[in-house]
Short mmCIF file of C-alpha atoms in Angstrom, two decimals:
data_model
loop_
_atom_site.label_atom_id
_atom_site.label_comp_id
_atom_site.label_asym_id
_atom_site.label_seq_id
_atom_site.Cartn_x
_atom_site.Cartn_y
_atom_site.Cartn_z
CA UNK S 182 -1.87 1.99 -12.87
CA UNK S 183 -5.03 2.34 -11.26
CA UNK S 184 -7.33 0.07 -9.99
CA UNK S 185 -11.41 -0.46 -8.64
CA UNK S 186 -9.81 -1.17 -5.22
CA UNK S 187 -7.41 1.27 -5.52
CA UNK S 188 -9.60 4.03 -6.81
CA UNK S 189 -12.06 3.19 -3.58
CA UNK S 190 -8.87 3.71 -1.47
CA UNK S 191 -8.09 7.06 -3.40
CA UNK S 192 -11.42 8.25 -2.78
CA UNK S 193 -11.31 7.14 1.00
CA UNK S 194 -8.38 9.29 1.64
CA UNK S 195 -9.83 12.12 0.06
CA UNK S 196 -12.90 12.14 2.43
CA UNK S 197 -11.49 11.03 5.78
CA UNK S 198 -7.41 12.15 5.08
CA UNK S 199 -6.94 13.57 8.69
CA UNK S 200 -8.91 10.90 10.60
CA UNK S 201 -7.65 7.97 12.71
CA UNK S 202 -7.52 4.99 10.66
CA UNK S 203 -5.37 1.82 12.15
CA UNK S 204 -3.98 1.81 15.96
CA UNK S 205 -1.83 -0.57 17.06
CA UNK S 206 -2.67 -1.36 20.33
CA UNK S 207 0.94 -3.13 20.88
CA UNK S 208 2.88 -0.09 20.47
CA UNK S 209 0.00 3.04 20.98
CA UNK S 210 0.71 4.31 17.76
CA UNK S 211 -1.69 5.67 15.33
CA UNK S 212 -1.89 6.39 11.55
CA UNK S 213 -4.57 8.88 9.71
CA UNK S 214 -5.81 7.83 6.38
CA UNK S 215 -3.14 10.25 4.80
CA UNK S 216 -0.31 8.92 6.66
CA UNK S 217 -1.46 5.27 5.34
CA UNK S 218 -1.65 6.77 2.14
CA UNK S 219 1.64 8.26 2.36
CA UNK S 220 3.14 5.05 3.82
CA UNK S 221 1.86 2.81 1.07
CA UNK S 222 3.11 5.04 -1.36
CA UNK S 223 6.76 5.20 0.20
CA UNK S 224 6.53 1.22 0.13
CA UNK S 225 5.59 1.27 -3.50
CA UNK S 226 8.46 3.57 -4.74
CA UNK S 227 11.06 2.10 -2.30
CA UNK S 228 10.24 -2.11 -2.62
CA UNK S 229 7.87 -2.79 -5.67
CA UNK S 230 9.03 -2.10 -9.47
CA UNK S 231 8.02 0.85 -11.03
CA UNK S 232 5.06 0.94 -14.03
CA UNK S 233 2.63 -2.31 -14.64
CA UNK S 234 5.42 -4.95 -14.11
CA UNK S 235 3.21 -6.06 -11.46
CA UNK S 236 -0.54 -5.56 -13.65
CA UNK S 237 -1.83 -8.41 -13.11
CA UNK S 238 0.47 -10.68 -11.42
CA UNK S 239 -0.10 -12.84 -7.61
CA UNK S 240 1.74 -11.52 -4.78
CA UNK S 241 1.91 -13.58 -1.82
CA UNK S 242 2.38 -12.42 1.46
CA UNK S 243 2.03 -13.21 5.45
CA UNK S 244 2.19 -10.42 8.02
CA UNK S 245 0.53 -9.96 11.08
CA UNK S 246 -2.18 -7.28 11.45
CA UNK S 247 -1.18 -3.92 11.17
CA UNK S 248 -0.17 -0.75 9.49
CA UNK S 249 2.67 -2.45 7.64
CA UNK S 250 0.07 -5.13 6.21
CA UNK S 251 -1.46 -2.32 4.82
CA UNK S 252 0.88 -0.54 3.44
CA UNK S 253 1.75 -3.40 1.57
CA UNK S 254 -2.04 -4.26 0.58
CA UNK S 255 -2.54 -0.71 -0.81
CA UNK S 256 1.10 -0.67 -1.97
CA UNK S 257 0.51 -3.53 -4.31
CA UNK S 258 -3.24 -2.26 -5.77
CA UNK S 259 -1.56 0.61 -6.54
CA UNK S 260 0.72 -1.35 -9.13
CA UNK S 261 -2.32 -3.66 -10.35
CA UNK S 262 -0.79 -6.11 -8.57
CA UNK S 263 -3.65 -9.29 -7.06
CA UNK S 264 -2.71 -9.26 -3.72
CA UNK S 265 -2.76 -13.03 -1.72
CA UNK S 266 -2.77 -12.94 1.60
CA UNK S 267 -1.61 -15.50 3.40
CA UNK S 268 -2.22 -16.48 7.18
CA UNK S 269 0.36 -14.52 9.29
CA UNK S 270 2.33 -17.67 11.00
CA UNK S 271 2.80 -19.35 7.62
CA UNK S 272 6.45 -19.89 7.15
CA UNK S 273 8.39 -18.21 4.24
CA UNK S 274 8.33 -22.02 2.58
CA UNK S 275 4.80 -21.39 2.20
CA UNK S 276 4.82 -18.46 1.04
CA UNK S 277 6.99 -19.68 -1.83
CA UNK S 278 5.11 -22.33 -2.20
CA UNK S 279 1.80 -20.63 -3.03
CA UNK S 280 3.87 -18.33 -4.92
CA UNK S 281 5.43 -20.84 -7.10
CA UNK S 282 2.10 -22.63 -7.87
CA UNK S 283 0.46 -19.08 -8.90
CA UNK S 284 2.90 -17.83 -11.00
CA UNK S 285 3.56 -15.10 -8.86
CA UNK S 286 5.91 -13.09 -6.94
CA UNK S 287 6.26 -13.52 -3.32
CA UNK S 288 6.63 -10.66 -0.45
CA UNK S 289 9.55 -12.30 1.99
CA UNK S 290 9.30 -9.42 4.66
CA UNK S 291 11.68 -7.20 3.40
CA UNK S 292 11.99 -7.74 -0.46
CA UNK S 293 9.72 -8.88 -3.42
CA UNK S 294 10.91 -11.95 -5.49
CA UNK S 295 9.93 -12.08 -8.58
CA UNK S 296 8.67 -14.93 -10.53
CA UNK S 297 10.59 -16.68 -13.45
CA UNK S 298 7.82 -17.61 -15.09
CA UNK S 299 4.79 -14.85 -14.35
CA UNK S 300 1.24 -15.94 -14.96
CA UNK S 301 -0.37 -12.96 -14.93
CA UNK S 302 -4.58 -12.14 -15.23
CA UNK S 303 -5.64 -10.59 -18.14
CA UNK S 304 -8.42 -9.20 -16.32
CA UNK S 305 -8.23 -5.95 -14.95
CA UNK S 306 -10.84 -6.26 -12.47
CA UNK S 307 -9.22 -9.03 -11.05
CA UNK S 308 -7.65 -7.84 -7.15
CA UNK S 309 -7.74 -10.60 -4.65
CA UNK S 310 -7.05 -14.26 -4.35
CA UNK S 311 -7.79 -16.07 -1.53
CA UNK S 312 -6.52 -19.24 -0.02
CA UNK S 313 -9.63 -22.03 1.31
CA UNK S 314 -8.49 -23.52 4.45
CA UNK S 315 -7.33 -26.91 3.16
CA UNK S 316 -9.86 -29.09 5.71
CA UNK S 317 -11.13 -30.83 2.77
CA UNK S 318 -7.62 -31.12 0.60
CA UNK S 319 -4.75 -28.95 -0.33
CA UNK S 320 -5.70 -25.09 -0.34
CA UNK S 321 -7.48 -24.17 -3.46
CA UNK S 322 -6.97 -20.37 -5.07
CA UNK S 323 -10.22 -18.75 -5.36
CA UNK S 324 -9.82 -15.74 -7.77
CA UNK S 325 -11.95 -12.25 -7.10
CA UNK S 326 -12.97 -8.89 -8.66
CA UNK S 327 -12.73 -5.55 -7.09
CA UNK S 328 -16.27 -5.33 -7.67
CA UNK S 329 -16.93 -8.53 -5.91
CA UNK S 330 -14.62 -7.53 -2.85
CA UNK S 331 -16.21 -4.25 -2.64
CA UNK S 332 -19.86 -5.86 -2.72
CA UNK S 333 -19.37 -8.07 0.15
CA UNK S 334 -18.28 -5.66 2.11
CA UNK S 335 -20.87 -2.96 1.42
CA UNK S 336 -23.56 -6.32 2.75
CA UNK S 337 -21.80 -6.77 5.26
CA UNK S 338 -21.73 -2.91 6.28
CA UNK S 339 -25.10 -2.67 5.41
CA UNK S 340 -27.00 -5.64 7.36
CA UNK S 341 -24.91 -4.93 10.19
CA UNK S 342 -25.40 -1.07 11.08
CA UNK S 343 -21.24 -0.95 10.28
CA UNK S 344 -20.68 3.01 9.31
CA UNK S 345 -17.33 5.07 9.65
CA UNK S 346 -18.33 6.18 13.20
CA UNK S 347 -17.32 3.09 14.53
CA UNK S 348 -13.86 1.58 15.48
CA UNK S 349 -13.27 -2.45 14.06
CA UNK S 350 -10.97 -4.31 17.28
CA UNK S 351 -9.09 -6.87 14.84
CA UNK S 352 -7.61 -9.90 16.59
CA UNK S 353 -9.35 -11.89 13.58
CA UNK S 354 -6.31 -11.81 10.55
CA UNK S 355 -6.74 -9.07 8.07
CA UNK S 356 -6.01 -11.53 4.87
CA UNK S 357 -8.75 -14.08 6.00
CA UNK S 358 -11.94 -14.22 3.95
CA UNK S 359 -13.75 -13.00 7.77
CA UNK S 360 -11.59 -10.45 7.80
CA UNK S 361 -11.33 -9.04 4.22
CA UNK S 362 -15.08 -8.56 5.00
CA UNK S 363 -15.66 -6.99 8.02
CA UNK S 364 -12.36 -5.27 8.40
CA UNK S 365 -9.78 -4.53 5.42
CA UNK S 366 -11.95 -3.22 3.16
CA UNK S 367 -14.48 -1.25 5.31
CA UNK S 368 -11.80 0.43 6.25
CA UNK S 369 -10.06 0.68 2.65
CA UNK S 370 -13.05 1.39 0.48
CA UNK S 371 -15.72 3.12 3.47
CA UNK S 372 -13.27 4.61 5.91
CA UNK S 373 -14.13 2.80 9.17
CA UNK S 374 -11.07 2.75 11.31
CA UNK S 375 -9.73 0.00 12.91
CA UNK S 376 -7.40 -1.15 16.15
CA UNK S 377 -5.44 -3.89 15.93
CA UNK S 378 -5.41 -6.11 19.10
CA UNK S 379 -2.97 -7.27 20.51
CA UNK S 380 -3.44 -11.29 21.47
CA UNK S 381 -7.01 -12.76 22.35
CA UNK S 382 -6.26 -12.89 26.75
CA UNK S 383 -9.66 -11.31 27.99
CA UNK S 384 -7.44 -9.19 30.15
CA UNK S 385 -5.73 -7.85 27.44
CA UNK S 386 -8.91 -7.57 25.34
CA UNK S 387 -10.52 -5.90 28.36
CA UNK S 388 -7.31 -3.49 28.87
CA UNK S 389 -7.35 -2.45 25.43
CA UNK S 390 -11.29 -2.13 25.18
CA UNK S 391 -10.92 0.40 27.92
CA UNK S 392 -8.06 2.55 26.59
CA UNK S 393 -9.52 2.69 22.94
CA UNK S 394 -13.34 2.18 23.13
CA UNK S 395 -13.95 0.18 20.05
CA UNK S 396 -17.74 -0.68 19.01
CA UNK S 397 -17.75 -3.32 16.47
CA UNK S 398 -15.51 -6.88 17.18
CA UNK S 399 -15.84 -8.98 14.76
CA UNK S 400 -14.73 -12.31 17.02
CA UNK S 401 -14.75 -16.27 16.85
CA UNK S 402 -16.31 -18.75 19.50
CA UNK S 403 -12.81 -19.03 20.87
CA UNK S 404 -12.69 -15.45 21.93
CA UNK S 405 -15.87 -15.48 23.22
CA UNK S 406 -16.00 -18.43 25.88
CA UNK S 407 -12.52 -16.92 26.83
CA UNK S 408 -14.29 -14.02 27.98
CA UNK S 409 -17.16 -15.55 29.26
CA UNK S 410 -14.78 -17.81 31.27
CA UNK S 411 -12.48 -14.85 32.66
CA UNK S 412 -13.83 -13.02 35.76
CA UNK S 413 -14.39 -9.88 34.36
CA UNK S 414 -16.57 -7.17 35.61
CA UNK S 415 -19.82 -6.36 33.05
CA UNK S 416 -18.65 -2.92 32.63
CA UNK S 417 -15.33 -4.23 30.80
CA UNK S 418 -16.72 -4.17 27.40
CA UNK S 419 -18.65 -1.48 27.99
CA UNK S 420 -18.17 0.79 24.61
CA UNK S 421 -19.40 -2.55 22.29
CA UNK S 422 -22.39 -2.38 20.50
CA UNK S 423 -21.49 -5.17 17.92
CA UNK S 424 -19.82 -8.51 18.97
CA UNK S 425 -19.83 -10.49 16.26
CA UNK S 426 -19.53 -14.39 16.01
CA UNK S 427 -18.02 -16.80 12.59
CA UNK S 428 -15.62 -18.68 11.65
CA UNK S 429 -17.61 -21.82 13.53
CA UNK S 430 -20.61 -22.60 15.31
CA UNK S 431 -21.00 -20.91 18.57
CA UNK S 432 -22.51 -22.64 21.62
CA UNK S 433 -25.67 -21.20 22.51
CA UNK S 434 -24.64 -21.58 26.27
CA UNK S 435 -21.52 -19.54 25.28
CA UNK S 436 -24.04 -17.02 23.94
CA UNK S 437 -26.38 -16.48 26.97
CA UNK S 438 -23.82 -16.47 29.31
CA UNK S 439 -22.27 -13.82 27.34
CA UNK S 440 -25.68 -11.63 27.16
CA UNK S 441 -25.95 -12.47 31.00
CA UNK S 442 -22.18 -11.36 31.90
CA UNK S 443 -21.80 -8.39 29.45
CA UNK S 444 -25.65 -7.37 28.86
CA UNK S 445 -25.34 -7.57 25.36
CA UNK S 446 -26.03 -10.33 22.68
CA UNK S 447 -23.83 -11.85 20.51
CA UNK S 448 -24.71 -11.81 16.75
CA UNK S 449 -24.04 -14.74 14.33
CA UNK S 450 -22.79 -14.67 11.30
CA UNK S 451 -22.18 -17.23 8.40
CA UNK S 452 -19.97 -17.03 5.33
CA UNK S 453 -17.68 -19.25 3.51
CA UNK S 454 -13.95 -18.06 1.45
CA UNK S 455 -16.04 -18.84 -1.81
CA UNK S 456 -18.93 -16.59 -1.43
CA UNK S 457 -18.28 -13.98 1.35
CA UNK S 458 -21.06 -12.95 3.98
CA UNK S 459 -24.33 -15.35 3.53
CA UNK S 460 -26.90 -14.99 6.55
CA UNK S 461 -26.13 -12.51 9.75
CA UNK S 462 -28.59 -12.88 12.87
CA UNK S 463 -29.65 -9.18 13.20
CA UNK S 464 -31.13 -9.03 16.76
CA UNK S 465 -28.52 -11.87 18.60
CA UNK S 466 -32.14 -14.05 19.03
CA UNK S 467 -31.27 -16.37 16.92
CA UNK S 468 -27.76 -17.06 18.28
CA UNK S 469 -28.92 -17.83 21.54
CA UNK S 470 -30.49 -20.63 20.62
CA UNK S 471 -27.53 -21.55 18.40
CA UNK S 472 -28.94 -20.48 14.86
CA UNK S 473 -27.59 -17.61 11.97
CA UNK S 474 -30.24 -15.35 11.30
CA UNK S 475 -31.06 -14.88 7.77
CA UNK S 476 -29.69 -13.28 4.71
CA UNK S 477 -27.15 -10.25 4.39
CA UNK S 478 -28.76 -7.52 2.49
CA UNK S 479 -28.32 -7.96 -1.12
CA UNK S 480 -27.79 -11.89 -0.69
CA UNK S 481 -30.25 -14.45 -2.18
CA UNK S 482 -30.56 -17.93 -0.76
CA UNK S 483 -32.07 -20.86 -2.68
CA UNK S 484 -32.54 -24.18 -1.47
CA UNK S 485 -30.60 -26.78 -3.62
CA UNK S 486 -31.47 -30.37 -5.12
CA UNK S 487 -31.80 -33.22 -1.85
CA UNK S 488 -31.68 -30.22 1.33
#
């Protein structure tokens, strides 16, 4: 069965096939876009059942980043399955959990569970669900299109200068609404490649910054002030030309001193699960005195009743 988000993963393959796609830092190893392709279509014909049993029907999953989360992401597009990704520490509990509540099948690692009851979408468009973070109440499903997947990521590629010449360093989760964005499916549907960190030490993010030369890291405050903190030399980030900030407010003092230590600014960026990418701060001006910038490309803002 084919899919929108499949079809932009077909057509990715087709242009890029012999090109890096994911390293994993960890281990050194590298896949092209054809091996990913080939890997995701092993997984399919080995784990998932054959035909549409899957058209239609949640699949919930947690795995860390990495070639094997993707494998299973493309895996299960390719069967019209709505993939939900789930953060990678959840326990397998959870997993069932949000299974059970959906309707839908459940990824354990090494087997898919099917569900007794399926509650499938009727809708083929339908290809993603994610999870919101539960701050205000239990996590609430929030149901998207291909089309709507593929749009936020084309504004985010857009406003940001993001093209397939550059290399994505992911320490920010693949399956979160950040990283769906700015990650999975610029690589998926646009072919920019990506390197999978290992943990978020500065030494380690330094180490790996000098043996693979990313350009674009998509980060969160955390990461940041670590690396502000750590006594690093400016030249240790030297091949970044986009350091991206979300997920929560950062500091403006966190955001000078990086500019001072590293020479480069820090760019804001503000989104939520329900909407996707909302306002980016092109030039890094605007972060340093703690604001967002303005408007992705293709993003309207209106000013609601009593703001």
């Amino acid at each position: 069965m084919t899919t929108p988000l499949f079809e932009a993963w077909q057509a990715t393959v087709a242009r890029y096939g012999s090109r890096r796609a994911v390293v994993e830092a960890a281990s050194a190893r590298e896949w092209t876009f054809a091996q990913l392709a080939e890997a995701a279509e092993a997984r399919a014909a080995r784990d998932l059942p054959p035909g549409n049993v899957l058209a239609g029907l949640p699949v919930a999953f947690a795995l860390p980043n990495g070639a094997a989360w993707l494998e299973l992401f493309l895996a299960l597009a390719s069967r019209g399955a709505v993939g939900v990704p789930l953060d990678p520490g959840e326990p397998p509990s959870a997993v069932a959990a949000v299974a059970a509540h959906l309707g839908g099948a459940r990824w354990d690692g090494a087997a898919l569970h099917m569900p007794t009851r399926p509650r499938r979408f009727r809708r083929a468009e339908v290809a993603l669900i994610k999870l919101t973070s539960g701050s205000t109440g239990r996590p609430r499903p929030l149901v998207f299109t291909a089309s709507e997947v593929l749009a936020d990521a084309r504004q985010v590629m857009a406003t940001m200068g993001i093209t397939d010449g550059d290399l994505n360093y992911a320490l920010i989760p693949f399956g979160h609404s950040y990283g769906l964005g700015n990650v999975t499916i610029p690589l998926v549907a646009h072919g920019v490649p990506v390197v999978c960190g290992t943990m978020g030490l500065p030494q380690t993010i330094a180490a790996e910054f000098a043996r693979w030369q990313p350009t674009v890291f998509p980060g969160v405050p955390a990461l940041w002030r670590g690396l502000v903190q750590a006594d690093l030399p400016p030249q240790a980030l030297a091949s970044l030309r986009l350091g991206i900030s979300a997920g929560a407010p950062l500091a403006p003092e966190v955001a000078r001193a990086f500019a001072d230590r590293f020479h480069r600014r820090l760019h804001a960026f503000y989104g939520s699960s329900e909407t996707g990418g909302i306002a980016f701060d092109r030039t890094g001006a605007a972060t340093l005195e703690g604001g967002v910038g303005t408007a992705l490309e293709g993003v309207r803002l209106e000013r609601g009743r009593g703001e």
